[in-house]
Amino acid sequence: MMKKTDLFSFLSRLRSVSARRDEHHMRSNLSRFCFPVLLVSFILLLSPASAHAAKTQDTGPLAILQRIETARAKTHSLFCKIEVRIPKESGKWSHFPMTVEFLAPRFYRTEMKMAIEGDVLTVADGKTIWSYEKKRKRVYRQDQQKAIDYLREWGPYDPTTALLVPEVPLKDLFVLESASHRKGLLTVLLRPIKPVPGYEEVKVVFREKTLVPVFAETFSGGKTIGRLVFKKCRKNIKIDPARFRFTPPAGVKVSEVQ
């Protein structure tokens, strides 16, 4: 059985370097696969449909979640530049730039530059999720359907993976705690129905008039444990399907995620 984990428990480990890096990698493999889906999911949440629901009479939690479902179905492709920020003990932030490409229904590609781990390329081809650590010259492979099945059983261990899985209704995974307006911003707060390790709430904020994403945050114990800052996003553009294919480089070890 796969270990229950999440994006920000993985990223929090990047704050320090230890001699146990191999163990770190193996224990954080599931979150490494979930990471790009998380980013894409946050952007899909920031849709005209969700903003409309918060501004009309149909503002009940189930209605808003349903509008998010509808908006997700209308998003056929996506390109985005995002900056991942993780708080340090000193009070400063670590910054990790990333690009994300998405093609419905289950294809995505991300490239992330991490100071400690080196560049990481992740590709989901609809059946398999590949994660290539260029610096370490390692490839991790996971069955994509198994990741979805795990989501059904244990809940949204990765904050909003479910937003890209139509067969798992959002109302079965999340409680929409609030959808508020303030100073030109719309804020949506979600809490998983089933308690999951690593985070307790997810907040997404975007500009109300233009619906341009500002940032998303994940919380645990009342503290921010990770932030996604949106730099540039384009929806429903033409993307070459070949971008979502991956062949392990010759001589690189491939590890299976069970």
Coordinates of C-alpha atoms in Angstrom, one line a residue:
M1 CA 0.0 0.0 0.0
M2 CA 1.3 3.5 -0.9
K3 CA 2.3 5.8 1.9
K4 CA -0.2 8.6 2.6
T5 CA 1.6 11.9 2.1
D6 CA 1.2 15.2 0.3
L7 CA 3.0 17.9 -1.6
F8 CA 4.0 20.2 1.2
S9 CA 5.3 17.5 3.5
F10 CA 7.6 16.6 0.7
L11 CA 8.6 20.2 0.0
S12 CA 9.2 21.0 3.6
R13 CA 12.0 18.5 3.6
L14 CA 13.9 20.7 1.1
R15 CA 14.6 23.2 3.9
S16 CA 17.7 21.2 5.0
V17 CA 20.2 18.7 3.5
S18 CA 21.0 15.5 5.4
A19 CA 22.8 12.3 4.8
R20 CA 19.5 10.5 4.5
R21 CA 18.6 11.9 1.1
D22 CA 18.0 8.5 -0.4
E23 CA 15.5 7.6 2.2
H24 CA 14.0 11.1 1.7
H25 CA 13.5 10.4 -2.0
M26 CA 11.8 7.0 -1.6
R27 CA 9.5 8.2 1.1
S28 CA 8.4 11.3 -0.8
N29 CA 7.8 9.6 -4.2
L30 CA 4.0 9.7 -4.1
S31 CA 4.0 13.5 -3.4
R32 CA 6.4 14.0 -6.2
F33 CA 3.8 12.5 -8.6
C34 CA 0.9 14.5 -7.1
F35 CA 2.7 17.8 -7.2
P36 CA 2.0 18.8 -10.8
V37 CA -1.6 17.8 -10.5
L38 CA -1.9 20.0 -7.5
L39 CA -0.7 23.0 -9.5
V40 CA -3.1 22.4 -12.4
S41 CA -5.9 21.8 -10.0
F42 CA -5.5 25.1 -8.3
I43 CA -5.7 26.9 -11.6
L44 CA -8.9 25.1 -12.6
L45 CA -10.4 26.1 -9.3
L46 CA -9.8 29.8 -10.3
S47 CA -12.4 29.8 -13.0
P48 CA -15.2 32.2 -14.0
A49 CA -17.7 29.5 -13.0
S50 CA -16.6 29.6 -9.3
A51 CA -16.5 33.4 -9.3
H52 CA -20.0 33.6 -10.7
A53 CA -21.3 31.2 -8.1
A54 CA -20.0 33.3 -5.3
K55 CA -21.6 36.5 -6.7
T56 CA -25.1 35.1 -7.5
Q57 CA -27.9 33.8 -5.4
D58 CA -26.7 30.3 -5.9
T59 CA -23.9 30.5 -3.3
G60 CA -24.4 27.2 -1.4
P61 CA -21.3 25.0 -0.9
L62 CA -22.6 22.2 -3.1
A63 CA -23.6 24.7 -5.9
I64 CA -20.1 26.3 -5.9
L65 CA -18.5 22.9 -6.0
Q66 CA -20.7 21.9 -8.9
R67 CA -19.8 25.0 -10.8
I68 CA -16.1 24.2 -10.2
E69 CA -16.8 20.7 -11.7
T70 CA -18.4 22.4 -14.8
A71 CA -15.5 24.8 -15.2
R72 CA -13.1 21.9 -15.0
A73 CA -14.9 20.1 -17.8
K74 CA -14.6 23.2 -20.0
T75 CA -10.8 23.5 -19.5
H76 CA -9.2 21.6 -22.4
S77 CA -5.6 22.8 -22.1
L78 CA -3.5 25.0 -19.9
F79 CA 0.0 26.6 -19.7
C80 CA 1.2 28.3 -16.6
K81 CA 4.3 29.6 -14.9
I82 CA 4.2 29.2 -11.1
E83 CA 6.6 30.0 -8.3
V84 CA 6.5 27.6 -5.4
R85 CA 7.4 29.1 -2.0
I86 CA 8.2 27.2 1.1
P87 CA 8.7 29.0 4.5
K88 CA 12.1 28.6 6.2
E89 CA 12.6 28.5 10.0
S90 CA 14.3 31.9 9.6
G91 CA 11.1 33.4 8.4
K92 CA 12.3 33.8 4.8
W93 CA 11.0 31.8 1.9
S94 CA 12.6 29.3 -0.5
H95 CA 11.6 29.8 -4.1
F96 CA 11.2 27.1 -6.8
P97 CA 10.1 28.2 -10.3
M98 CA 8.0 25.8 -12.3
T99 CA 6.2 25.5 -15.6
V100 CA 3.0 23.5 -16.0
E101 CA 1.3 22.2 -19.2
F102 CA -2.1 20.4 -19.1
L103 CA -4.1 18.6 -21.8
A104 CA -7.5 17.1 -20.9
P105 CA -8.4 14.7 -19.6
R106 CA -5.3 13.4 -17.8
F107 CA -2.2 14.6 -19.5
Y108 CA 0.2 17.0 -17.8
R109 CA 3.9 18.0 -17.9
T110 CA 5.8 20.0 -15.4
E111 CA 9.4 21.2 -15.1
M112 CA 10.7 22.5 -11.8
K113 CA 14.1 23.8 -10.7
M114 CA 15.0 23.0 -7.1
A115 CA 18.2 24.1 -5.5
I116 CA 18.8 20.9 -3.6
E117 CA 17.3 18.2 -5.7
G118 CA 18.1 19.7 -9.1
D119 CA 15.7 19.9 -12.0
V120 CA 12.7 17.6 -12.0
L121 CA 10.6 16.7 -15.0
T122 CA 7.2 15.0 -14.5
V123 CA 5.0 13.7 -17.3
A124 CA 1.6 12.1 -17.1
D125 CA 0.7 10.3 -20.4
G126 CA -2.8 9.3 -19.4
K127 CA -1.7 5.8 -18.1
T128 CA 1.6 6.3 -16.4
I129 CA 3.1 9.1 -14.3
W130 CA 6.8 9.6 -14.9
S131 CA 9.1 11.7 -12.7
Y132 CA 12.7 12.3 -13.9
E133 CA 15.3 13.7 -11.5
K134 CA 18.0 14.9 -13.8
K135 CA 20.7 15.6 -11.2
R136 CA 20.3 12.2 -9.6
K137 CA 19.7 10.5 -12.9
R138 CA 16.6 8.6 -11.6
V139 CA 13.2 7.9 -13.0
Y140 CA 10.1 7.0 -10.9
R141 CA 7.1 5.4 -12.6
Q142 CA 3.5 5.1 -11.2
D143 CA 0.3 3.8 -12.6
Q144 CA -2.0 6.8 -13.0
Q145 CA -5.2 4.8 -12.3
K146 CA -3.8 3.5 -9.0
A147 CA -3.2 7.0 -7.9
I148 CA -6.8 7.8 -8.5
D149 CA -8.0 4.7 -6.7
Y150 CA -5.9 5.7 -3.8
L151 CA -7.6 9.1 -3.8
R152 CA -11.0 7.4 -3.6
E153 CA -9.9 5.3 -0.6
W154 CA -8.0 7.8 1.5
G155 CA -9.3 11.2 0.4
P156 CA -7.5 14.2 -1.1
Y157 CA -4.0 13.5 0.3
D158 CA -2.8 15.8 -2.4
P159 CA -5.0 19.0 -1.7
T160 CA -7.0 19.2 -5.0
T161 CA -6.0 16.2 -7.1
A162 CA -9.7 15.4 -7.3
L163 CA -10.4 18.5 -9.5
L164 CA -8.9 16.5 -12.4
V165 CA -10.7 13.3 -11.6
P166 CA -14.4 13.6 -12.8
E167 CA -15.3 10.1 -11.5
V168 CA -14.6 11.3 -7.9
P169 CA -17.1 14.1 -7.1
L170 CA -15.7 17.1 -5.2
K171 CA -18.5 17.0 -2.7
D172 CA -17.4 13.6 -1.6
L173 CA -13.9 14.9 -0.8
F174 CA -14.1 18.5 0.3
V175 CA -16.1 20.9 2.4
L176 CA -16.3 24.4 1.0
E177 CA -15.8 26.5 4.2
S178 CA -16.1 29.9 2.6
A179 CA -16.1 32.0 -0.6
S180 CA -15.5 35.6 0.3
H181 CA -14.9 39.0 -1.4
R182 CA -12.5 41.7 -0.2
K183 CA -10.6 44.5 -1.9
G184 CA -11.1 43.1 -5.3
L185 CA -10.1 39.6 -4.4
L186 CA -12.2 36.4 -4.3
T187 CA -11.0 33.9 -1.7
V188 CA -12.1 30.2 -1.6
L189 CA -11.3 28.0 1.4
L190 CA -11.5 24.2 1.2
R191 CA -11.2 21.5 3.9
P192 CA -10.9 17.7 3.2
I193 CA -13.9 15.7 4.5
K194 CA -11.5 12.9 5.5
P195 CA -8.5 14.0 7.6
V196 CA -5.3 13.6 5.6
P197 CA -1.7 13.9 6.8
G198 CA 0.3 17.1 6.0
Y199 CA -2.4 19.7 5.6
E200 CA -5.8 20.8 7.0
E201 CA -7.0 23.6 4.6
V202 CA -6.4 25.0 1.2
K203 CA -7.0 28.6 0.3
V204 CA -7.1 30.0 -3.2
V205 CA -7.1 33.8 -4.0
F206 CA -7.6 35.5 -7.3
R207 CA -8.5 38.9 -8.7
E208 CA -12.2 39.2 -8.9
K209 CA -12.6 41.3 -12.0
T210 CA -10.0 39.7 -14.3
L211 CA -10.0 36.2 -12.6
V212 CA -6.2 36.2 -12.8
P213 CA -4.8 33.9 -10.1
V214 CA -2.8 35.5 -7.3
F215 CA -1.8 32.7 -5.1
A216 CA -2.8 29.5 -3.3
E217 CA -1.8 28.4 0.2
T218 CA -2.0 25.2 2.2
F219 CA -2.3 25.3 6.0
S220 CA -1.5 22.9 8.9
G221 CA -1.9 23.8 12.5
G222 CA -2.9 27.3 11.6
K223 CA 0.4 27.9 9.8
T224 CA 1.2 28.4 6.1
I225 CA 3.2 25.4 4.9
G226 CA 3.4 26.2 1.2
R227 CA 2.4 28.8 -1.3
L228 CA 1.9 28.9 -5.1
V229 CA 2.4 32.3 -6.7
F230 CA 0.9 32.4 -10.2
K231 CA 3.0 34.4 -12.8
K232 CA 1.4 33.7 -16.1
C233 CA -1.5 31.4 -17.1
R234 CA -3.2 30.7 -20.5
K235 CA -6.2 28.4 -20.8
N236 CA -7.5 26.5 -23.8
I237 CA -4.5 27.0 -26.1
K238 CA -3.1 24.6 -28.6
I239 CA -0.5 22.2 -27.1
D240 CA 1.3 19.5 -29.0
P241 CA 0.3 16.1 -27.6
A242 CA 3.8 14.9 -28.0
R243 CA 4.7 17.1 -25.0
F244 CA 3.1 14.5 -22.9
R245 CA 5.2 11.5 -23.9
F246 CA 8.2 10.3 -22.0
T247 CA 10.9 7.7 -22.6
P248 CA 13.4 7.1 -19.8
P249 CA 17.0 8.1 -20.9
A250 CA 19.3 5.2 -21.7
G251 CA 21.1 3.9 -18.6
V252 CA 18.9 5.7 -16.1
K253 CA 17.4 3.5 -13.3
V254 CA 13.6 3.3 -13.3
S255 CA 11.9 2.7 -9.9
E256 CA 8.2 1.6 -9.6
V257 CA 5.9 3.3 -7.1
Q258 CA 3.5 0.7 -5.7

